Amino acid sequence: MSKDNILFKETLNEARQNATDIVSEAKFGLVGFLGNDLNPPVSESTFLLIALVLLTVGLWVMAYFFVYEVTTTKFSRSILKELSIALVSSLFMGYGSLFLLLSSGVSV
């Protein structure tokens, strides 16, 4: 074998080893931009509790919105109040749905 073939095989083996190191590192933890491990700010065991709290608050705000729409006349309604209630409700329901998916194991 020539020196070029030996050098090529050594380079190829090094590249394979580097690739397997990267894959195994990615399997066992999230690696940040500088190689630091990324830790989530919320423990995975609390995802279900957070989901239930957020969804409950969102449903209560949505119920308040429905009661507001039914009990006020069309002349006394405020579009700003309606939009703000709907925004708060949708934020709580959206994040509640996100945490519900995360607690069930769906990667989002």
Short mmCIF file of C-alpha atoms in Angstrom, two decimals:
data_model
loop_
_atom_site.label_atom_id
_atom_site.label_comp_id
_atom_site.label_asym_id
_atom_site.label_seq_id
_atom_site.Cartn_x
_atom_site.Cartn_y
_atom_site.Cartn_z
CA MET A 1 0.00 0.00 0.00
CA SER A 2 1.14 3.47 -0.71
CA LYS A 3 1.49 6.23 1.84
CA ASP A 4 -1.48 8.07 0.32
CA ASN A 5 -3.79 5.07 0.88
CA ILE A 6 -2.62 4.66 4.48
CA LEU A 7 -3.08 8.39 5.15
CA PHE A 8 -6.54 8.28 3.55
CA LYS A 9 -7.61 5.33 5.72
CA GLU A 10 -6.34 7.01 8.89
CA THR A 11 -8.20 10.21 8.03
CA LEU A 12 -11.35 8.24 7.28
CA ASN A 13 -11.13 6.38 10.60
CA GLU A 14 -10.68 9.68 12.49
CA ALA A 15 -13.71 11.16 10.73
CA ARG A 16 -15.80 8.10 11.61
CA GLN A 17 -14.72 8.31 15.26
CA ASN A 18 -15.57 12.02 15.40
CA ALA A 19 -18.99 11.36 13.86
CA THR A 20 -19.79 8.60 16.36
CA ASP A 21 -18.65 10.83 19.23
CA ILE A 22 -20.97 13.61 18.06
CA VAL A 23 -23.92 11.24 17.63
CA SER A 24 -23.43 9.61 21.03
CA GLU A 25 -23.11 13.03 22.66
CA ALA A 26 -26.33 14.17 21.00
CA LYS A 27 -28.16 11.06 22.20
CA PHE A 28 -27.27 11.51 25.86
CA GLY A 29 -27.94 15.20 26.30
CA LEU A 30 -28.51 18.52 24.64
CA VAL A 31 -25.29 20.26 23.75
CA GLY A 32 -25.30 24.01 23.49
CA PHE A 33 -23.42 26.26 21.11
CA LEU A 34 -20.19 26.14 23.12
CA GLY A 35 -20.57 22.55 24.24
CA ASN A 36 -22.35 23.39 27.49
CA ASP A 37 -25.23 21.20 28.56
CA LEU A 38 -28.64 22.87 28.34
CA ASN A 39 -30.86 22.34 31.37
CA PRO A 40 -34.58 23.10 31.08
CA PRO A 41 -35.83 25.79 33.50
CA VAL A 42 -38.82 23.60 34.47
CA SER A 43 -38.56 20.01 35.64
CA GLU A 44 -40.26 17.45 33.41
CA SER A 45 -42.12 16.02 36.37
CA THR A 46 -44.07 19.28 36.79
CA PHE A 47 -45.25 19.54 33.17
CA LEU A 48 -48.62 17.95 33.89
CA LEU A 49 -49.30 20.21 36.88
CA ILE A 50 -48.37 23.31 34.90
CA ALA A 51 -50.59 22.14 32.03
CA LEU A 52 -53.57 21.61 34.29
CA VAL A 53 -53.16 25.00 35.99
CA LEU A 54 -52.76 26.89 32.71
CA LEU A 55 -55.68 25.10 31.05
CA THR A 56 -57.91 25.70 34.09
CA VAL A 57 -57.13 29.42 34.15
CA GLY A 58 -57.64 29.60 30.38
CA LEU A 59 -61.02 27.92 30.63
CA TRP A 60 -62.11 30.29 33.42
CA VAL A 61 -61.12 33.34 31.37
CA MET A 62 -62.89 31.87 28.33
CA ALA A 63 -66.03 31.33 30.42
CA TYR A 64 -65.82 34.96 31.60
CA PHE A 65 -65.57 36.03 27.97
CA PHE A 66 -68.70 34.08 27.05
CA VAL A 67 -70.62 35.51 30.00
CA TYR A 68 -69.46 39.02 29.04
CA GLU A 69 -70.63 38.53 25.46
CA VAL A 70 -74.05 37.22 26.49
CA THR A 71 -74.84 39.71 29.25
CA THR A 72 -73.78 42.98 27.58
CA THR A 73 -75.70 44.73 24.87
CA LYS A 74 -74.09 45.42 21.55
CA PHE A 75 -74.06 49.14 22.35
CA SER A 76 -72.17 48.78 25.64
CA ARG A 77 -69.50 46.33 24.45
CA SER A 78 -65.87 47.42 24.21
CA ILE A 79 -63.74 45.92 21.46
CA LEU A 80 -60.60 46.58 23.50
CA LYS A 81 -61.98 44.64 26.46
CA GLU A 82 -63.08 41.77 24.23
CA LEU A 83 -59.68 41.54 22.55
CA SER A 84 -57.77 41.70 25.83
CA ILE A 85 -59.88 38.93 27.41
CA ALA A 86 -59.54 36.79 24.29
CA LEU A 87 -55.76 37.36 24.21
CA VAL A 88 -55.31 36.34 27.84
CA SER A 89 -57.47 33.26 27.37
CA SER A 90 -55.67 32.18 24.21
CA LEU A 91 -52.25 32.60 25.83
CA PHE A 92 -53.19 30.47 28.83
CA MET A 93 -54.87 27.83 26.67
CA GLY A 94 -51.98 27.78 24.18
CA TYR A 95 -49.26 27.33 26.78
CA GLY A 96 -51.44 24.85 28.64
CA SER A 97 -51.79 22.78 25.48
CA LEU A 98 -48.03 22.98 24.93
CA PHE A 99 -47.27 21.67 28.42
CA LEU A 100 -49.94 18.98 28.04
CA LEU A 101 -48.21 17.75 24.88
CA LEU A 102 -44.83 17.87 26.60
CA SER A 103 -46.13 15.94 29.60
CA SER A 104 -47.48 13.20 27.34
CA GLY A 105 -44.08 12.77 25.70
CA VAL A 106 -44.63 14.56 22.41
CA SER A 107 -41.49 16.50 21.45
CA VAL A 108 -42.50 19.99 20.42
#
